[in-house]
Coordinates of N, CA, C and O in Angstrom, one line a residue:
M145 N -21.5 17.5 10.2 CA -20.8 16.8 9.1 C -20.5 17.8 8.0 O -21.4 18.5 7.5
A146 N -19.3 17.9 7.7 CA -18.9 18.8 6.6 C -19.3 18.3 5.2 O -19.3 17.1 5.0
D147 N -19.7 19.2 4.4 CA -20.1 18.8 3.0 C -19.1 19.3 2.0 O -19.4 19.2 0.8
T148 N -17.9 19.7 2.4 CA -16.9 20.1 1.5 C -15.5 19.5 2.0 O -15.4 19.1 3.1
I149 N -14.6 19.5 1.1 CA -13.2 19.1 1.3 C -12.3 20.3 1.0 O -12.5 20.9 -0.1
A150 N -11.4 20.5 1.8 CA -10.4 21.6 1.6 C -9.3 21.0 0.7 O -8.5 20.2 1.1
L151 N -9.4 21.4 -0.6 CA -8.4 20.9 -1.6 C -7.3 21.9 -1.7 O -7.5 23.1 -2.0
E152 N -6.0 21.4 -1.5 CA -4.8 22.2 -1.7 C -3.9 21.5 -2.7 O -3.6 20.3 -2.5
I153 N -3.4 22.2 -3.7 CA -2.4 21.6 -4.5 C -1.1 22.5 -4.4 O -1.2 23.7 -4.6
V154 N 0.0 21.9 -4.0 CA 1.2 22.6 -3.7 C 2.3 22.1 -4.6 O 2.5 20.9 -4.8
T155 N 3.1 23.0 -5.2 CA 4.3 22.6 -6.0 C 5.5 23.2 -5.3 O 5.4 24.0 -4.3
P156 N 6.7 22.9 -5.7 CA 7.9 23.6 -5.1 C 7.8 25.1 -5.2 O 8.5 25.8 -4.4
D157 N 7.0 25.7 -6.1 CA 6.9 27.1 -6.3 C 5.8 27.7 -5.3 O 5.6 28.9 -5.3
G158 N 5.2 26.8 -4.6 CA 4.2 27.3 -3.6 C 2.8 26.8 -3.8 O 2.6 25.9 -4.7
L159 N 1.8 27.3 -3.1 CA 0.4 26.9 -3.2 C -0.2 27.4 -4.6 O -0.1 28.5 -5.0
K160 N -0.7 26.4 -5.3 CA -1.2 26.7 -6.7 C -2.7 26.7 -6.7 O -3.3 27.4 -7.5
L161 N -3.4 26.0 -5.8 CA -4.8 25.9 -5.7 C -5.3 25.7 -4.3 O -4.7 24.8 -3.6
K162 N -6.2 26.4 -3.9 CA -6.8 26.2 -2.5 C -8.3 26.5 -2.7 O -8.7 27.6 -2.9
E163 N -9.1 25.4 -2.6 CA -10.6 25.6 -2.8 C -11.3 24.6 -1.9 O -10.8 23.6 -1.5
A164 N -12.5 25.0 -1.5 CA -13.4 24.1 -0.8 C -14.3 23.5 -1.9 O -15.0 24.1 -2.6
V165 N -14.2 22.1 -2.0 CA -14.8 21.4 -3.0 C -15.8 20.4 -2.5 O -15.6 19.9 -1.3
N166 N -16.7 19.9 -3.3 CA -17.7 18.9 -2.9 C -17.2 17.5 -3.1 O -17.6 16.6 -2.4
E167 N -16.3 17.4 -4.1 CA -15.7 16.1 -4.4 C -14.5 16.3 -5.4 O -14.4 17.4 -6.0
L168 N -13.7 15.3 -5.5 CA -12.6 15.4 -6.4 C -12.1 14.0 -6.9 O -12.4 13.0 -6.2
T169 N -11.5 14.0 -8.0 CA -10.9 12.8 -8.5 C -9.5 13.1 -8.9 O -9.2 14.2 -9.4
A170 N -8.6 12.1 -8.8 CA -7.2 12.4 -9.1 C -6.6 11.1 -9.6 O -7.0 10.0 -9.2
P171 N -5.5 11.2 -10.3 CA -4.8 10.0 -10.8 C -3.7 9.5 -9.8 O -2.9 10.3 -9.4
S172 N -3.8 8.2 -9.5 CA -2.7 7.6 -8.7 C -1.9 6.7 -9.6 O -2.4 6.4 -10.7
V173 N -0.8 6.2 -9.1 CA -0.1 5.2 -9.9 C -0.8 3.9 -10.0 O -0.5 3.1 -10.9
H174 N -1.9 3.7 -9.3 CA -2.7 2.5 -9.4 C -4.1 2.7 -10.0 O -5.0 1.9 -9.9
G175 N -4.3 3.9 -10.6 CA -5.5 4.3 -11.2 C -6.2 5.5 -10.5 O -5.7 6.0 -9.5
E176 N -7.2 5.9 -11.1 CA -7.9 7.1 -10.6 C -8.7 6.8 -9.4 O -9.2 5.7 -9.2
F177 N -8.7 7.8 -8.4 CA -9.5 7.6 -7.2 C -10.3 8.8 -7.0 O -10.1 9.9 -7.5
G178 N -11.4 8.7 -6.2 CA -12.3 9.8 -5.9 C -12.3 10.0 -4.4 O -12.1 9.1 -3.6
V179 N -12.6 11.3 -4.0 CA -12.7 11.7 -2.6 C -13.9 12.5 -2.4 O -14.2 13.4 -3.1
L180 N -14.7 12.0 -1.4 CA -15.9 12.8 -1.0 C -15.7 13.2 0.5 O -14.8 12.7 1.2
P181 N -16.5 14.1 1.0 CA -16.4 14.5 2.4 C -16.5 13.3 3.3 O -17.1 12.3 3.0
Q182 N -15.8 13.3 4.4 CA -15.7 12.2 5.4 C -14.9 11.0 4.8 O -15.1 9.9 5.3
H183 N -14.1 11.2 3.8 CA -13.2 10.2 3.3 C -12.3 9.6 4.4 O -11.8 10.4 5.2
R184 N -12.0 8.3 4.3 CA -11.1 7.7 5.2 C -9.7 8.3 5.0 O -9.4 8.6 3.8
P185 N -8.8 8.4 6.0 CA -7.5 8.8 5.7 C -6.8 8.0 4.7 O -7.0 6.8 4.6
M186 N -6.0 8.6 3.9 CA -5.3 7.9 2.7 C -4.0 8.7 2.4 O -4.0 9.9 2.4
L187 N -3.1 7.9 2.0 CA -1.8 8.4 1.4 C -1.6 7.6 0.1 O -1.6 6.4 0.2
A188 N -1.4 8.3 -1.0 CA -1.2 7.7 -2.3 C -0.1 8.4 -3.1 O 0.1 9.6 -2.9
A189 N 0.5 7.6 -4.0 CA 1.4 8.2 -5.0 C 0.6 8.8 -6.1 O -0.2 8.1 -6.7
L190 N 0.8 10.0 -6.4 CA 0.1 10.8 -7.4 C 0.8 10.5 -8.8 O 2.0 10.6 -8.9
A191 N 0.0 10.3 -9.8 CA 0.6 10.1 -11.2 C 0.3 11.3 -12.0 O -0.6 12.1 -11.7
T192 N 1.0 11.5 -13.0 CA 0.8 12.7 -13.9 C -0.6 12.5 -14.6 O -0.9 11.4 -15.1
G193 N -1.4 13.5 -14.6 CA -2.7 13.4 -15.1 C -3.6 14.5 -14.8 O -3.2 15.6 -14.4
I194 N -4.9 14.3 -14.8 CA -6.0 15.3 -14.6 C -6.6 15.1 -13.2 O -7.1 14.1 -12.9
V195 N -6.7 16.2 -12.5 CA -7.4 16.3 -11.2 C -8.7 17.1 -11.6 O -8.6 18.2 -12.1
T196 N -9.8 16.5 -11.2 CA -11.1 17.1 -11.5 C -11.8 17.3 -10.1 O -11.8 16.4 -9.3
Y197 N -12.4 18.5 -9.9 CA -13.1 18.7 -8.7 C -14.5 19.4 -9.0 O -14.6 20.1 -10.0
V198 N -15.4 19.2 -8.1 CA -16.8 19.8 -8.3 C -17.0 20.7 -7.1 O -16.7 20.4 -5.9
Q199 N -17.4 21.9 -7.5 CA -17.6 23.0 -6.5 C -18.9 23.6 -6.8 O -19.1 24.3 -7.8
D200 N -19.9 23.4 -5.9 CA -21.3 24.0 -6.1 C -21.8 23.6 -7.5 O -22.4 24.5 -8.2
G201 N -21.7 22.4 -7.9 CA -22.2 21.9 -9.1 C -21.4 22.2 -10.4 O -21.7 21.7 -11.5
K202 N -20.3 23.0 -10.3 CA -19.5 23.3 -11.4 C -18.2 22.4 -11.3 O -17.5 22.4 -10.3
T203 N -17.9 21.7 -12.4 CA -16.7 20.9 -12.5 C -15.6 21.6 -13.2 O -15.7 22.3 -14.2
T204 N -14.4 21.5 -12.5 CA -13.2 22.1 -13.0 C -12.1 21.1 -13.0 O -12.0 20.2 -12.1
S205 N -11.2 21.2 -14.0 CA -10.1 20.3 -14.1 C -8.8 21.0 -14.2 O -8.7 22.1 -14.8
V206 N -7.7 20.4 -13.7 CA -6.3 20.9 -13.8 C -5.4 19.7 -14.1 O -5.8 18.6 -13.8
A207 N -4.3 20.0 -14.6 CA -3.3 18.9 -14.8 C -2.2 19.0 -13.7 O -1.8 20.1 -13.3
V208 N -1.8 17.8 -13.3 CA -0.7 17.8 -12.3 C 0.3 16.8 -12.7 O 0.1 15.9 -13.5
G209 N 1.5 16.9 -12.2 CA 2.6 16.0 -12.4 C 2.6 14.9 -11.3 O 1.7 14.9 -10.4
P210 N 3.7 14.1 -11.2 CA 3.7 13.1 -10.2 C 4.0 13.7 -8.8 O 4.4 14.9 -8.7
G211 N 3.6 13.0 -7.8 CA 3.8 13.5 -6.4 C 3.1 12.6 -5.4 O 3.0 11.4 -5.6
F212 N 2.5 13.2 -4.4 CA 1.8 12.5 -3.4 C 0.5 13.2 -3.0 O 0.4 14.4 -3.2
V213 N -0.4 12.4 -2.5 CA -1.7 13.0 -2.1 C -2.0 12.4 -0.7 O -1.8 11.2 -0.4
E214 N -2.4 13.3 0.2 CA -2.8 12.9 1.6 C -4.2 13.4 1.8 O -4.5 14.6 1.6
V215 N -5.1 12.5 2.2 CA -6.4 12.8 2.6 C -6.5 12.5 4.1 O -6.3 11.4 4.5
A216 N -6.9 13.5 4.8 CA -7.1 13.3 6.3 C -8.2 14.3 6.7 O -8.1 15.5 6.3
G217 N -9.1 13.9 7.5 CA -10.2 14.7 7.9 C -10.9 15.1 6.7 O -11.2 14.3 5.8
D218 N -11.2 16.4 6.5 CA -11.9 16.9 5.3 C -10.9 17.8 4.5 O -11.2 18.8 4.1
K219 N -9.6 17.3 4.4 CA -8.6 18.0 3.7 C -7.9 17.0 2.7 O -7.6 15.9 3.1
A220 N -7.7 17.5 1.5 CA -6.9 16.7 0.5 C -5.8 17.6 0.1 O -6.0 18.7 -0.5
L221 N -4.5 17.1 0.4 CA -3.3 17.9 0.1 C -2.6 17.1 -1.0 O -2.2 16.0 -0.8
L222 N -2.4 17.8 -2.2 CA -1.6 17.2 -3.3 C -0.3 17.9 -3.4 O -0.3 19.1 -3.6
L223 N 0.8 17.2 -3.2 CA 2.1 17.7 -3.4 C 2.6 17.2 -4.7 O 2.7 15.9 -4.9
T224 N 3.0 18.1 -5.6 CA 3.3 17.7 -7.0 C 4.4 18.6 -7.5 O 4.6 19.7 -7.1
D225 N 5.1 18.1 -8.5 CA 6.2 18.9 -9.2 C 5.6 19.9 -10.2 O 6.2 20.9 -10.5
R226 N 4.4 19.5 -10.7 CA 3.9 20.3 -11.8 C 2.4 20.6 -11.6 O 1.7 19.7 -11.1
F227 N 2.0 21.7 -12.1 CA 0.5 22.1 -12.1 C 0.3 23.1 -13.2 O 1.1 24.0 -13.5
I228 N -0.9 22.9 -13.9 CA -1.3 23.9 -14.9 C -2.8 23.9 -15.0 O -3.4 22.8 -14.9
A229 N -3.4 25.1 -15.1 CA -4.8 25.2 -15.4 C -5.0 25.3 -16.9 O -4.1 25.6 -17.7
K230 N -6.2 24.9 -17.3 CA -6.5 24.9 -18.7 C -6.2 26.2 -19.5 O -5.7 26.2 -20.6
D231 N -6.5 27.3 -18.9 CA -6.3 28.6 -19.5 C -4.8 28.9 -19.7 O -4.5 29.8 -20.5
D232 N -4.0 28.2 -19.0 CA -2.5 28.5 -19.1 C -1.8 27.7 -20.1 O -0.6 27.8 -20.3
I233 N -2.5 26.8 -20.8 CA -1.9 25.8 -21.7 C -1.7 26.5 -23.1 O -2.6 27.1 -23.6
D234 N -0.5 26.4 -23.6 CA -0.2 26.8 -25.0 C -0.2 25.5 -25.8 O 0.8 24.8 -25.8
A235 N -1.3 25.2 -26.5 CA -1.5 24.0 -27.2 C -0.5 23.7 -28.3 O 0.0 22.6 -28.5
V236 N -0.1 24.8 -29.0 CA 0.8 24.7 -30.1 C 2.2 24.3 -29.5 O 2.8 23.3 -30.0
R237 N 2.6 25.0 -28.5 CA 3.9 24.7 -27.9 C 3.9 23.3 -27.3 O 4.9 22.5 -27.4
T238 N 2.8 22.9 -26.7 CA 2.7 21.6 -26.1 C 2.8 20.5 -27.1 O 3.4 19.4 -26.9
R239 N 2.1 20.7 -28.2 CA 2.1 19.7 -29.3 C 3.6 19.5 -29.9 O 4.0 18.4 -30.2
L240 N 4.3 20.6 -30.0 CA 5.7 20.6 -30.5 C 6.5 19.8 -29.5 O 7.4 19.0 -29.8
E241 N 6.3 20.1 -28.2 CA 7.1 19.4 -27.1 C 6.8 17.9 -27.2 O 7.7 17.0 -27.1
L242 N 5.5 17.5 -27.4 CA 5.1 16.1 -27.5 C 5.8 15.5 -28.7 O 6.3 14.3 -28.6
K243 N 5.8 16.1 -29.8 CA 6.4 15.6 -31.0 C 7.9 15.4 -30.8 O 8.5 14.3 -31.1
E244 N 8.6 16.4 -30.2 CA 10.0 16.3 -29.9 C 10.3 15.1 -29.0 O 11.3 14.3 -29.2
V245 N 9.6 15.0 -27.9 CA 9.9 13.9 -27.0 C 9.5 12.5 -27.6 O 10.2 11.5 -27.3
D246 N 8.4 12.4 -28.3 CA 8.1 11.2 -29.0 C 9.2 10.8 -30.0 O 9.6 9.6 -30.0
D247 N 9.7 11.7 -30.7 CA 10.9 11.4 -31.6 C 12.1 10.9 -30.8 O 12.7 10.0 -31.2
A248 N 12.4 11.6 -29.7 CA 13.5 11.2 -28.9 C 13.3 9.8 -28.3 O 14.2 8.9 -28.3
L249 N 12.1 9.4 -27.9 CA 11.8 8.1 -27.4 C 11.8 7.0 -28.5 O 12.3 5.9 -28.3
D250 N 11.3 7.4 -29.7 CA 11.3 6.5 -30.8 C 12.8 6.1 -31.3 O 13.0 5.0 -31.8
H251 N 13.7 7.0 -31.1 CA 15.1 6.8 -31.5 C 16.0 6.6 -30.3 O 17.2 6.6 -30.5
F252 N 15.5 6.3 -29.1 CA 16.3 6.1 -27.9 C 17.1 4.8 -28.1 O 16.5 3.7 -28.3
K253 N 18.4 4.9 -27.9 CA 19.2 3.7 -28.0 C 19.7 3.2 -26.7 O 20.4 2.1 -26.6
G254 N 19.5 3.9 -25.6 CA 20.0 3.5 -24.3 C 19.1 2.5 -23.6 O 18.2 1.8 -24.2
D255 N 19.4 2.3 -22.4 CA 18.7 1.3 -21.5 C 17.3 1.9 -21.2 O 17.2 3.0 -20.6
P256 N 16.2 1.1 -21.5 CA 14.9 1.6 -21.1 C 14.6 1.7 -19.6 O 13.6 2.2 -19.2
D257 N 15.5 1.2 -18.8 CA 15.4 1.3 -17.4 C 16.2 2.4 -16.8 O 16.3 2.6 -15.6
S258 N 16.8 3.2 -17.7 CA 17.6 4.3 -17.3 C 16.8 5.5 -16.8 O 15.6 5.7 -17.2
A259 N 17.4 6.4 -16.0 CA 16.8 7.6 -15.6 C 16.5 8.5 -16.8 O 15.5 9.2 -16.8
E260 N 17.4 8.5 -17.8 CA 17.2 9.4 -19.0 C 15.9 9.0 -19.7 O 15.1 9.8 -20.1
Y261 N 15.7 7.7 -19.9 CA 14.5 7.2 -20.5 C 13.2 7.6 -19.7 O 12.2 8.0 -20.2
A262 N 13.3 7.4 -18.4 CA 12.2 7.7 -17.5 C 11.8 9.2 -17.6 O 10.7 9.6 -17.6
Q263 N 12.8 10.1 -17.7 CA 12.6 11.5 -17.8 C 11.9 11.8 -19.1 O 11.0 12.7 -19.2
L264 N 12.3 11.1 -20.2 CA 11.6 11.4 -21.5 C 10.2 10.9 -21.4 O 9.3 11.6 -21.9
V265 N 9.9 9.8 -20.8 CA 8.5 9.3 -20.7 C 7.7 10.3 -19.8 O 6.6 10.6 -20.1
E266 N 8.3 10.8 -18.7 CA 7.6 11.8 -17.9 C 7.3 13.0 -18.7 O 6.2 13.6 -18.5
R267 N 8.2 13.5 -19.5 CA 7.9 14.7 -20.4 C 6.8 14.4 -21.3 O 5.9 15.2 -21.5
E268 N 6.7 13.2 -21.9 CA 5.7 12.7 -22.8 C 4.3 12.7 -22.0 O 3.3 13.2 -22.5
L269 N 4.3 12.2 -20.8 CA 3.1 12.1 -20.0 C 2.6 13.5 -19.7 O 1.4 13.8 -19.7
W270 N 3.5 14.4 -19.3 CA 3.1 15.8 -19.0 C 2.5 16.5 -20.2 O 1.5 17.1 -20.1
A271 N 3.1 16.4 -21.3 CA 2.6 17.0 -22.5 C 1.2 16.4 -22.9 O 0.3 17.1 -23.2
A272 N 1.1 15.1 -22.8 CA -0.2 14.4 -23.1 C -1.3 14.9 -22.1 O -2.4 15.1 -22.5
A273 N -1.0 15.0 -20.8 CA -1.9 15.4 -19.8 C -2.4 16.9 -20.1 O -3.6 17.2 -20.0
Q274 N -1.5 17.7 -20.5 CA -1.9 19.1 -20.8 C -2.8 19.1 -22.0 O -3.8 19.9 -22.0
L275 N -2.5 18.3 -23.0 CA -3.3 18.3 -24.2 C -4.7 17.7 -23.9 O -5.7 18.2 -24.5
E276 N -4.7 16.7 -23.0 CA -6.0 16.2 -22.6 C -6.9 17.2 -21.9 O -8.0 17.4 -22.2
L277 N -6.2 17.9 -21.0 CA -6.9 19.0 -20.3 C -7.4 20.1 -21.3 O -8.5 20.6 -21.1
H278 N -6.6 20.4 -22.2 CA -7.0 21.4 -23.3 C -8.2 20.9 -24.1 O -8.9 21.8 -24.7
G279 N -8.4 19.6 -24.2 CA -9.5 19.1 -25.0 C -9.0 18.5 -26.3 O -9.9 18.2 -27.1
D280 N -7.8 18.3 -26.5 CA -7.2 17.8 -27.7 C -6.2 16.7 -27.4 O -5.0 16.9 -27.6
P281 N -6.6 15.6 -26.8 CA -5.7 14.5 -26.3 C -5.0 13.9 -27.5 O -5.5 13.7 -28.6
P282 N -3.7 13.5 -27.3 CA -2.9 12.8 -28.3 C -3.4 11.3 -28.3 O -4.0 10.9 -27.4
P283 N -3.1 10.6 -29.4 CA -3.4 9.2 -29.4 C -2.6 8.5 -28.3 O -1.5 8.9 -28.0
P284 N -3.2 7.4 -27.7 CA -2.4 6.7 -26.7 C -1.2 6.1 -27.2 O -1.1 5.6 -28.3
R285 N -0.2 6.0 -26.3 CA 1.1 5.4 -26.6 C 1.4 4.5 -25.4 O 1.1 4.9 -24.3
I286 N 2.1 3.4 -25.7 CA 2.4 2.5 -24.5 C 4.0 2.5 -24.5 O 4.6 2.1 -25.4
R287 N 4.5 2.9 -23.3 CA 5.9 2.8 -23.1 C 6.2 1.9 -21.9 O 5.4 2.0 -20.9
N288 N 7.2 1.1 -21.9 CA 7.6 0.3 -20.8 C 8.6 1.0 -20.0 O 9.7 1.3 -20.4
V289 N 8.2 1.3 -18.8 CA 9.1 2.0 -17.8 C 9.0 1.4 -16.5 O 7.9 1.2 -16.0
S290 N 10.1 1.2 -15.9 CA 10.1 0.7 -14.5 C 10.4 2.0 -13.7 O 11.4 2.7 -13.9
S291 N 9.5 2.3 -12.7 CA 9.7 3.5 -11.9 C 10.9 3.3 -11.0 O 11.4 4.3 -10.5
L292 N 11.3 2.1 -10.7 CA 12.5 1.9 -9.9 C 13.8 1.8 -10.6 O 14.9 1.9 -10.0
G293 N 13.7 1.6 -11.9 CA 14.9 1.6 -12.7 C 15.6 0.2 -12.7 O 16.5 0.0 -13.5
T294 N 15.1 -0.7 -11.9 CA 15.7 -2.1 -11.9 C 14.6 -3.1 -11.8 O 13.5 -2.8 -11.4
H295 N 14.9 -4.3 -12.1 CA 14.0 -5.4 -12.0 C 14.6 -6.4 -11.1 O 15.8 -6.7 -11.1
E296 N 13.7 -6.9 -10.2 CA 14.2 -7.9 -9.2 C 14.2 -9.3 -9.9 O 13.4 -9.6 -10.7
D297 N 15.2 -10.1 -9.5 CA 15.3 -11.4 -10.0 C 15.1 -12.4 -8.8 O 15.9 -12.6 -8.0
Y298 N 13.9 -12.9 -8.8 CA 13.5 -13.7 -7.6 C 13.9 -15.2 -7.8 O 13.6 -16.0 -7.0
S299 N 14.5 -15.5 -8.9 CA 15.0 -16.9 -9.1 C 16.2 -17.2 -8.4 O 16.6 -18.3 -8.3
K300 N 16.9 -16.2 -7.8 CA 18.1 -16.4 -7.0 C 17.8 -16.1 -5.5 O 17.1 -15.2 -5.2
S301 N 18.4 -16.9 -4.7 CA 18.2 -16.7 -3.2 C 19.3 -15.7 -2.8 O 20.1 -15.3 -3.6
A302 N 19.2 -15.3 -1.5 CA 20.2 -14.3 -1.0 C 21.6 -14.7 -1.1 O 22.5 -13.9 -1.2
D303 N 21.9 -16.0 -1.0 CA 23.2 -16.5 -1.1 C 23.7 -16.8 -2.5 O 24.8 -17.3 -2.7
G304 N 22.9 -16.4 -3.5 CA 23.3 -16.6 -4.9 C 22.9 -17.9 -5.5 O 23.0 -18.1 -6.7
E305 N 22.4 -18.8 -4.7 CA 21.9 -20.1 -5.2 C 20.5 -19.8 -5.9 O 19.8 -19.0 -5.5
E306 N 20.2 -20.7 -6.9 CA 18.9 -20.6 -7.5 C 17.8 -20.9 -6.4 O 18.0 -21.8 -5.6
G307 N 16.7 -20.2 -6.5 CA 15.6 -20.5 -5.6 C 15.0 -21.8 -5.9 O 15.2 -22.4 -7.0
E308 N 14.1 -22.3 -5.0 CA 13.5 -23.6 -5.1 C 12.6 -23.6 -6.4 O 12.6 -24.6 -7.1
A309 N 11.9 -22.5 -6.7 CA 11.0 -22.5 -7.8 C 11.8 -22.6 -9.1 O 11.5 -23.3 -10.0
A310 N 13.0 -21.9 -9.2 CA 13.8 -21.9 -10.4 C 14.5 -23.3 -10.5 O 14.7 -23.8 -11.6
A311 N 14.9 -23.8 -9.4 CA 15.6 -25.1 -9.4 C 14.6 -26.2 -9.9 O 15.1 -27.1 -10.6
H312 N 13.3 -26.1 -9.6 CA 12.4 -27.2 -10.1 C 11.8 -26.8 -11.4 O 11.0 -27.6 -11.9
A313 N 12.0 -25.7 -11.9 CA 11.5 -25.3 -13.2 C 11.9 -26.2 -14.3 O 11.1 -26.5 -15.2
E314 N 13.1 -26.7 -14.3 CA 13.5 -27.6 -15.3 C 12.9 -29.0 -15.2 O 12.8 -29.7 -16.2
D315 N 12.3 -29.3 -14.0 CA 11.6 -30.6 -13.9 C 10.2 -30.5 -14.3 O 9.5 -31.5 -14.4
A316 N 9.7 -29.3 -14.6 CA 8.3 -29.1 -15.0 C 8.1 -29.6 -16.4 O 9.0 -29.6 -17.2
P317 N 6.9 -30.2 -16.6 CA 6.6 -30.7 -17.9 C 6.6 -29.6 -19.0 O 6.2 -28.5 -18.7
K318 N 7.1 -30.0 -20.1 CA 7.2 -29.0 -21.3 C 5.9 -29.2 -22.1 O 5.6 -30.3 -22.4
H319 N 5.3 -28.1 -22.5 CA 4.1 -28.2 -23.3 C 4.3 -27.8 -24.7 O 5.0 -26.9 -25.0

């Protein structure tokens, strides 16, 4: 029985981290998850945030962007667009980036479901993750973003008629 997990973090620029670790935690789009040796196979969407791993009793953290994680056997492979270690963070530049993107979001006049808005939010999340890793997290902000860019309308059936639930909604008692 193996007591380590082969952790690899890969970006479009190549392999960024390759370590044998005792455990790791990572952010998914549905919340943080942990991996220990002998973990069941898993595939998950990786969210922007902090990946923490323990290696011989020492805890290390790095920041990653969105992507995917696959756990199979005793290997965890994280494919992501972004990666940064704590020592590589320029906190002053990152704070300025966060202020710039927050101002752009505060004054955004377009559609909040647009790709442009989603890119601004991703920039904000990346700056916030870097500052959190640095030890100086920004105050929390709540942004409404649809990762798909559209919202489904289930009140209409495929032929354009109102669905049964929508058709009977007007018959429901009003409170």
